[in-house]
Short mmCIF file of C-alpha atoms in Angstrom, two decimals:
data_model
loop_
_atom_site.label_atom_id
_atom_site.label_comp_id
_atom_site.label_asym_id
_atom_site.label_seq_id
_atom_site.Cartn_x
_atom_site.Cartn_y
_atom_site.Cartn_z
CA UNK B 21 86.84 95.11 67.41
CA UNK B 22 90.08 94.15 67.04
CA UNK B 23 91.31 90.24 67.41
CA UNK B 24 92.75 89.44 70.72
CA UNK B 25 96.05 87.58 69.64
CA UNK B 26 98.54 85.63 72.03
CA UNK B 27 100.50 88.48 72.87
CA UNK B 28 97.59 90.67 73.97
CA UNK B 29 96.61 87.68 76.48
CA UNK B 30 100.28 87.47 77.67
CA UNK B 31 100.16 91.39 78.30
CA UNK B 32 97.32 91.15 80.26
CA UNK B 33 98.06 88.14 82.55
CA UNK B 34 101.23 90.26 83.21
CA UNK B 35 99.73 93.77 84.42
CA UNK B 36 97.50 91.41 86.30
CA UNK B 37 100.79 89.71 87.89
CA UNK B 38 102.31 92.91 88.36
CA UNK B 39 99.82 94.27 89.84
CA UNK B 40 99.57 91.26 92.64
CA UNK B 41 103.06 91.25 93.00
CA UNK B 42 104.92 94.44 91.96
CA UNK B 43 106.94 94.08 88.56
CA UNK B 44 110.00 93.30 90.31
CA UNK B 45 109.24 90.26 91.57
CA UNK B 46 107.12 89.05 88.82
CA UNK B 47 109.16 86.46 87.02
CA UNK B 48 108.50 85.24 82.91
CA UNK B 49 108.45 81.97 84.72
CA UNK B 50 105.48 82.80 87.02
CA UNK B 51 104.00 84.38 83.68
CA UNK B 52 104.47 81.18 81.86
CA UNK B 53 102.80 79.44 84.75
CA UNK B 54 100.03 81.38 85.14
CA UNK B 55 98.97 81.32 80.96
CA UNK B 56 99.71 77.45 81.66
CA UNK B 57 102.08 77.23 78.84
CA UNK B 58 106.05 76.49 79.25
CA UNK B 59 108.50 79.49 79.62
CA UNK B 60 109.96 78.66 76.47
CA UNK B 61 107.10 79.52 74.10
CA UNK B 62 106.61 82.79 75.89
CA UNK B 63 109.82 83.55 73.77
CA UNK B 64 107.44 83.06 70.87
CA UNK B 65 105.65 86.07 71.67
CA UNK B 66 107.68 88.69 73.70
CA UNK B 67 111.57 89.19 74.34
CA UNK B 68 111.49 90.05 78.04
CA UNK B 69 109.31 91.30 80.85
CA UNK B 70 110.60 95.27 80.11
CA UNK B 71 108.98 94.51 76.43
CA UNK B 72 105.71 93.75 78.52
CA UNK B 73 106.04 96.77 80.74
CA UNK B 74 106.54 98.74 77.43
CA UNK B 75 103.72 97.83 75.55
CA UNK B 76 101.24 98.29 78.69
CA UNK B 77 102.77 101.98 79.61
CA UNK B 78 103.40 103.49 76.45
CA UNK B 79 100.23 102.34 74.72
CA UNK B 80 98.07 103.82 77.97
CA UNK B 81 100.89 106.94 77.67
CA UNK B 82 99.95 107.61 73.92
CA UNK B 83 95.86 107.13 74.36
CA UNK B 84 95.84 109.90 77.15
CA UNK B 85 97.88 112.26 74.99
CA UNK B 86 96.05 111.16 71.56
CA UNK B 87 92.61 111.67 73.76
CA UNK B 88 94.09 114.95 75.15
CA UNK B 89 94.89 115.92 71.71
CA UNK B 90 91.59 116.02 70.86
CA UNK B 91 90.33 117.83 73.67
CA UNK B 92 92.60 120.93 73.47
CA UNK B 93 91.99 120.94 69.62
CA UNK B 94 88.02 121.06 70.14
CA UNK B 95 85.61 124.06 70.29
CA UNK B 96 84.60 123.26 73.77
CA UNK B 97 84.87 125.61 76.65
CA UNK B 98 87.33 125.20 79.07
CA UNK B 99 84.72 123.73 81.74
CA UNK B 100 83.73 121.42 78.96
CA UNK B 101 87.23 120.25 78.13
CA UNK B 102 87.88 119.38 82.06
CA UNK B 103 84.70 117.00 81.30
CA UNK B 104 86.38 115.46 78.42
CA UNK B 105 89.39 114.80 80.67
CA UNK B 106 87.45 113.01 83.49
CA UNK B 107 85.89 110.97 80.66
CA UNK B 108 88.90 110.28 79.36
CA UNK B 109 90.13 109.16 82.67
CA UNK B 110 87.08 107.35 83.76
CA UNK B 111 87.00 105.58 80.26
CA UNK B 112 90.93 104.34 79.80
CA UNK B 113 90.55 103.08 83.40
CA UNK B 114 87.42 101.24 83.06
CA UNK B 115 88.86 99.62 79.90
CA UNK B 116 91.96 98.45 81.84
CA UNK B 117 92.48 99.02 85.60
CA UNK B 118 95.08 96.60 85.52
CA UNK B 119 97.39 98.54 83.10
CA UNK B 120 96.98 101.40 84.45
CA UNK B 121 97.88 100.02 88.27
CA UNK B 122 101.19 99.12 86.40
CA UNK B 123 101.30 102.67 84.42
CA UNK B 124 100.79 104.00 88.00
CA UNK B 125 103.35 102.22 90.24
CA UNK B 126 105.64 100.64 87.52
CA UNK B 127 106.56 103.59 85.40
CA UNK B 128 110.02 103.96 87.10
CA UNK B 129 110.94 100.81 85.86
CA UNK B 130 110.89 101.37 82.26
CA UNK B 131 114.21 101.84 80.84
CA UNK B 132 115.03 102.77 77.28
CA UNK B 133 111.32 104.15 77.11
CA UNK B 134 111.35 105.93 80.27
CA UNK B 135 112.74 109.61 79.02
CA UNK B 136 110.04 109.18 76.27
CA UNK B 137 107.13 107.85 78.94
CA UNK B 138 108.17 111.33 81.15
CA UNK B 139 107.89 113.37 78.40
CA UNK B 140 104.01 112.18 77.34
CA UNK B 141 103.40 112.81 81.21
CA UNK B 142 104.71 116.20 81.32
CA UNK B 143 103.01 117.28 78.13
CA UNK B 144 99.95 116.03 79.15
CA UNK B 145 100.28 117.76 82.56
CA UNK B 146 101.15 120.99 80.42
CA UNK B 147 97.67 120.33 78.07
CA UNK B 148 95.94 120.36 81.12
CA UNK B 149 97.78 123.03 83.37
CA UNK B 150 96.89 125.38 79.87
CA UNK B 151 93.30 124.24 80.11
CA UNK B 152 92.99 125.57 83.51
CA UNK B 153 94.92 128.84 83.04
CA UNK B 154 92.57 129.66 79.80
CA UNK B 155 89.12 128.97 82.39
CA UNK B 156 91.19 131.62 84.76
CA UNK B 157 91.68 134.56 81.84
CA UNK B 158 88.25 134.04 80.58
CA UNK B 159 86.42 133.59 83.79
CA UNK B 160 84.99 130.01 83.88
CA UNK B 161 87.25 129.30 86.70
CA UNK B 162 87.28 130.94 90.29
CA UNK B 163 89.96 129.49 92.06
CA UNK B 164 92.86 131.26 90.63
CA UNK B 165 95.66 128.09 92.57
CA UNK B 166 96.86 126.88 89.20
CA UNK B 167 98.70 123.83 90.74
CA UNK B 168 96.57 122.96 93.69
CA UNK B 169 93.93 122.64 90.98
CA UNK B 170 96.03 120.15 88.32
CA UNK B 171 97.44 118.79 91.68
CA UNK B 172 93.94 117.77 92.93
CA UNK B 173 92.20 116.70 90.00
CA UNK B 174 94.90 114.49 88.44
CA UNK B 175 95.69 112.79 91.95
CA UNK B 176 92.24 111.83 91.79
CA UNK B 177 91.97 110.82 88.35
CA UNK B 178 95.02 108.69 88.19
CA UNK B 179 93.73 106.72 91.51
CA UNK B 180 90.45 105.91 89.52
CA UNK B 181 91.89 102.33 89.32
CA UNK B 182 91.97 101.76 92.66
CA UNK B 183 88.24 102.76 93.12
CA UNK B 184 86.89 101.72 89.65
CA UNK B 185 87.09 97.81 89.92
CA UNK B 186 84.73 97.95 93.07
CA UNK B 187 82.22 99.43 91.42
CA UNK B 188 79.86 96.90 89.81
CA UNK B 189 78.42 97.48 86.03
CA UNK B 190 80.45 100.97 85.70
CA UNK B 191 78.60 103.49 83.75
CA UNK B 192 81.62 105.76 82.50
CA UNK B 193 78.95 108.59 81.32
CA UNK B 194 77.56 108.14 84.75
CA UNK B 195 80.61 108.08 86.60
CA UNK B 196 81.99 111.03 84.75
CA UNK B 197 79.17 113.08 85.38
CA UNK B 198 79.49 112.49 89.15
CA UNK B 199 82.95 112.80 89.36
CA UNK B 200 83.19 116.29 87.05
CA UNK B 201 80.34 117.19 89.65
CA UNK B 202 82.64 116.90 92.80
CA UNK B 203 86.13 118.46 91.35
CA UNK B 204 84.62 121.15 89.16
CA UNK B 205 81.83 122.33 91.46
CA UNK B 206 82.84 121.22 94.91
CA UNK B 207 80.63 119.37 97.24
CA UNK B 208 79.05 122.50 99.29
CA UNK G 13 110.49 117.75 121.23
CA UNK G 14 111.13 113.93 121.30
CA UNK G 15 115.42 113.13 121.30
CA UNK G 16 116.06 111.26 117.89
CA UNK G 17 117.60 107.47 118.96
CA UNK G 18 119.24 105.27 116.14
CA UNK G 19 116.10 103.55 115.67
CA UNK G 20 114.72 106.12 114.13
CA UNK G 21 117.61 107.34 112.26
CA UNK G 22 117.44 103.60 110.94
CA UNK G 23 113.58 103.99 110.10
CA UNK G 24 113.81 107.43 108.71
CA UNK G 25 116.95 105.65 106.48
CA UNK G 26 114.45 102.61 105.75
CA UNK G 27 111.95 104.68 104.57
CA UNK G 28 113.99 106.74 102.36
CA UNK G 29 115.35 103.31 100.74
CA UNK G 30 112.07 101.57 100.33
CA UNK G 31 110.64 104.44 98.39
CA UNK G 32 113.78 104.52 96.48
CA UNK G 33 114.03 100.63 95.36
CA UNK G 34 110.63 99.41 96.32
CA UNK G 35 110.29 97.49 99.97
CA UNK G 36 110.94 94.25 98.68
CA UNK G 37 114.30 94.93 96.35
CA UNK G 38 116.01 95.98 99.77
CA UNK G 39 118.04 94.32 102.16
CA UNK G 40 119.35 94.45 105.79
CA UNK G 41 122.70 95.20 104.08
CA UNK G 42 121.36 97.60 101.91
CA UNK G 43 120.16 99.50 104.72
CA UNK G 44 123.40 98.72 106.63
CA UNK G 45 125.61 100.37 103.68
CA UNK G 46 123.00 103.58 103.48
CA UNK G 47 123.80 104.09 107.39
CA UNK G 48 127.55 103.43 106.94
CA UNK G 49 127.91 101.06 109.91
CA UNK G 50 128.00 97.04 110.03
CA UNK G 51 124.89 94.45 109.21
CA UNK G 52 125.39 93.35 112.65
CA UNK G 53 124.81 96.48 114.61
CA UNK G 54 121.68 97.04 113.04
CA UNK G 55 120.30 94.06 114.76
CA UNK G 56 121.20 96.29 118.13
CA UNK G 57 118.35 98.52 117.03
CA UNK G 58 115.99 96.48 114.94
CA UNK G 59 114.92 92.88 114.96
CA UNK G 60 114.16 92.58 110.64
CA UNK G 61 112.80 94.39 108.04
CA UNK G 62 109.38 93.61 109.11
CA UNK G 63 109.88 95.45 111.95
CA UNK G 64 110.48 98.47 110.50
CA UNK G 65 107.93 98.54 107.66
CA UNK G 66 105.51 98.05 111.14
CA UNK G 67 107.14 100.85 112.84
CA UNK G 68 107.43 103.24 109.73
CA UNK G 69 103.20 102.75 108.77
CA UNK G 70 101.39 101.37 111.76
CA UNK G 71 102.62 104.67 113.48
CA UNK G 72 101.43 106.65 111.15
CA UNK G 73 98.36 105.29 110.83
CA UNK G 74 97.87 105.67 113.98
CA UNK G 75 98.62 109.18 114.01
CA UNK G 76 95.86 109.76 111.52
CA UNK G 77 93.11 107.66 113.85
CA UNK G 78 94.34 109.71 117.17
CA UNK G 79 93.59 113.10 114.56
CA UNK G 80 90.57 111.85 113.43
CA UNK G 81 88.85 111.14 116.42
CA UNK G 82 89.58 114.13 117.86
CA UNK G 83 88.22 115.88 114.92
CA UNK G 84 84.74 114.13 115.16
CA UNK G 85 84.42 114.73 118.74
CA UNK G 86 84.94 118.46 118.40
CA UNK G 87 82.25 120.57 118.15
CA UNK G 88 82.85 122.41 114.62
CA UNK G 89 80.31 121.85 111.52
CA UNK G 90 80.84 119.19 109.26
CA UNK G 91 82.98 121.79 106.69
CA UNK G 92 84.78 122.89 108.98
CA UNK G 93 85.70 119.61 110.06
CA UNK G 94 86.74 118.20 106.68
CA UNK G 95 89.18 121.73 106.95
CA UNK G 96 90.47 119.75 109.73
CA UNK G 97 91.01 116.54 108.26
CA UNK G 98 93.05 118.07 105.42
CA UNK G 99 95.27 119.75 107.62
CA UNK G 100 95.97 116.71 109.36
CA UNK G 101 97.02 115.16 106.14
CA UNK G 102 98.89 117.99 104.83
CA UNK G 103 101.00 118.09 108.57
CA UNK G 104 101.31 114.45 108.69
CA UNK G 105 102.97 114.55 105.09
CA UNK G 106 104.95 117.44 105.61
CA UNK G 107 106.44 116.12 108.64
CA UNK G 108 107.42 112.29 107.23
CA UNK G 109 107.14 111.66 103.10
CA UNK G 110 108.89 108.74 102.91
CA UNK G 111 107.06 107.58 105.70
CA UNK G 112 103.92 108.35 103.52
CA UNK G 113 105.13 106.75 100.18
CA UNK G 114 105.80 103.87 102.13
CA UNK G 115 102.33 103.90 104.15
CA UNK G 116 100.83 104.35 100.54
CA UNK G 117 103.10 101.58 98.30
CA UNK G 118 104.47 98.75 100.73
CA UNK G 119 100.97 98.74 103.16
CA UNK G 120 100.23 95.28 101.77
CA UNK G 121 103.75 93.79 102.75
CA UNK G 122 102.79 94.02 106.23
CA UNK G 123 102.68 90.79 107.89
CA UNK G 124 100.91 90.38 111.49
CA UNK G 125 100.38 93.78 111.65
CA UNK G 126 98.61 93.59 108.55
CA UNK G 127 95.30 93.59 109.69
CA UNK G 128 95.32 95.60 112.04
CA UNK G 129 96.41 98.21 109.95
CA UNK G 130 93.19 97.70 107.37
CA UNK G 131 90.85 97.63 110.26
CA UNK G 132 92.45 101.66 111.25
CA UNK G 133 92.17 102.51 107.29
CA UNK G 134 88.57 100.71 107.24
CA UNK G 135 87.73 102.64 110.58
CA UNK G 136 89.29 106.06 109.34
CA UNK G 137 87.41 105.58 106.12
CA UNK G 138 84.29 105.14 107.89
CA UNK G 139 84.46 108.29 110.02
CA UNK G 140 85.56 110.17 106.97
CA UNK G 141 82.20 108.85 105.17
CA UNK G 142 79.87 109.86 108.67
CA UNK G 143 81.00 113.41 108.68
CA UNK G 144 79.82 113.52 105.13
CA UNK G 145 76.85 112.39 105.65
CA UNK G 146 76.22 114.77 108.39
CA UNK G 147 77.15 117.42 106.55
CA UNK G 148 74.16 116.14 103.78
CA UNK G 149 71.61 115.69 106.74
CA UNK G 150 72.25 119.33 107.97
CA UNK G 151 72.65 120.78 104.60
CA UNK G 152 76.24 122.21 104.61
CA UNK G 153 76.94 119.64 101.50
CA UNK G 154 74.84 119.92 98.63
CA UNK G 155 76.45 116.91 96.21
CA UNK G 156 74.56 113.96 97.46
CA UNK G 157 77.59 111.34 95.73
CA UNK G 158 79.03 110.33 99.07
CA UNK G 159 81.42 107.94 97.74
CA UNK G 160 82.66 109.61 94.68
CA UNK G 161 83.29 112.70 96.82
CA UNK G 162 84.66 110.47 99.69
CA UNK G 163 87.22 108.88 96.67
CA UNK G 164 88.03 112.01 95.29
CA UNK G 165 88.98 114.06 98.46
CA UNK G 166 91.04 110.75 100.49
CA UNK G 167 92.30 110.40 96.24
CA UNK G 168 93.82 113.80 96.74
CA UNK G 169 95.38 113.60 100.23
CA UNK G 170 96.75 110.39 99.90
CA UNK G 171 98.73 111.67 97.09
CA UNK G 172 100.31 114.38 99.18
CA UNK G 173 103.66 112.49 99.53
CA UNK G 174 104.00 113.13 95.80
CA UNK G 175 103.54 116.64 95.43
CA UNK G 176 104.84 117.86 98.82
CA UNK G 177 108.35 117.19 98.15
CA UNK G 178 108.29 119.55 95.16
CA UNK G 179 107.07 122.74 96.98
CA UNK G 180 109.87 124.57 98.83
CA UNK G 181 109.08 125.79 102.54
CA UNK G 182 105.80 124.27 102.76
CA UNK G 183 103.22 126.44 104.91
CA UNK G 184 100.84 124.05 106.29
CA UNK G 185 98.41 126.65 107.36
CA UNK G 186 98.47 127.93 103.98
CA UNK G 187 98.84 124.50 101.73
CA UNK G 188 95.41 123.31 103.61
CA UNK G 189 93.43 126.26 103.25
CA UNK G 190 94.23 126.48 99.18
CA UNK G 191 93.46 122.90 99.02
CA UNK G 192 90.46 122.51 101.10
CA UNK G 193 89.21 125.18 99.16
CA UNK G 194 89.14 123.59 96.24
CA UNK G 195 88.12 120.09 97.56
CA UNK G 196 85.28 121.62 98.98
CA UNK G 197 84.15 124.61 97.08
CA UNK G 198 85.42 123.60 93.47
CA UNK G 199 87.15 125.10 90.78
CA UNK G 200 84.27 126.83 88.87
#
């Protein structure tokens, strides 16, 4: 387990603010207020709010394409690997559904990170596209709608933090059964 | 077909700019400047800001109630009727997706209208969940999850304003039936 230190407290009171408010409005002030401490020693900690942003995006960013990484490079079939991804999904989320409502609707705000936050997102999109197309050539897939597919199953999978903090006592095993259940074999 | 005033011109421009810069970062003038005509004459046409945001999601919201209910009082089976509801997304979307980024991202900037609007969402959401379970009671829907599936379909269509945007000459007929298929009959 590693120690929580200052800064991982400040980063989470911000996705939380960000997430209230939208990062644009979110000031280091109001940050300051709500950790009760005074603007100044913020300073102590963390340069500026895009630092914040940074370290909650990228760090998400780089444990979906580290945990994607590991898919693609297992044994699994490709059914097995679309598991893995909801788990992955269903786990990261779970973890922090505040970070990733900022990964989700704050992205565009990065700035010297941004080319290199779109670039993790389209390689992961690729990883997963690839999955897909290998479960169509060797017959573990039906539908043959390559995009409709990624299109369906990521939309649902990145809105897993809108749904996941109503749930009480989440089971991710649980959960990712369930959810694998309904996008892989439909719900007739 | 409905004659297009300057109201909506300046919605349709509102819209565009909100999904752009986020509802709160713009301004009257903003809008004024995107429209190439004076602050002042925009208050011909449009009382605030507010206003608009109202016009721009509580419309379309109420688009989707008018579809829904006429969708659970027709006769067809319970599949057949969640074919229905995706076409109404897809067509909504098609038709208006700035309208739909901004029904999806600046909803909770509403003021008075506010809830009103989460009563229609609560109420479409609700309907959404009975043809479901119908379609468990008579058998047409073998997963038994009815909120995971009810998440991962509305998960999918309310992402529509995303994807749509990127696929040239959208078919509507077409879009629906590859996507209902595999909302409702899976991948595998």
């Amino acid at each position: 387990m590693k120690e929580i230190t200052r800064k991982d407290e400040i980063i989470k009171t911000a996705a939380k603010l960000f997430k209230e408010k939208g990062y644009s409005a979110v000031t280091m002030r109001d940050l300051a207020t709500a950790m009760g401490i005074k603007a100044a020693s913020l300073y102590n900690h963390i340069s500026s709010k895009q630092e914040i942003l940074k370290e909650i995006i990228i760090s998400l960013a780089e444990a979906f394409t580290q945990g994607m990484e590991q898919i693609k490079m297992s044994n699994n079939t490709c059914v097995e690997k679309l598991n893995k991804i909801v788990e992955l999904h269903v786990s990261i989320t779970s973890q922090n559904t505040f970070g990733m409502a900022s990964l989700n609707n704050d992205w565009m705000h990065l700035e010297e990170q941004l080319d290199y936050y779109l670039e993790l997102r389209l390689n992961y999109e690729e990883n997963f596209r690839s999955i897909l197309k290998s479960g169509i050539q060797n017959g573990e897939i039906s539908n043959k709608n390559v995009e409709v597919m990624l299109f369906s199953m990521l939309s649902t999978l990145r809105s897993l933090y809108i749904w996941i903090p109503n749930k009480d006592a989440i089971n991710v095993k649980k959960l990712s059964a369930q959810l694998s259940n309904v996008l892989i074999e439909g719900i007739r």
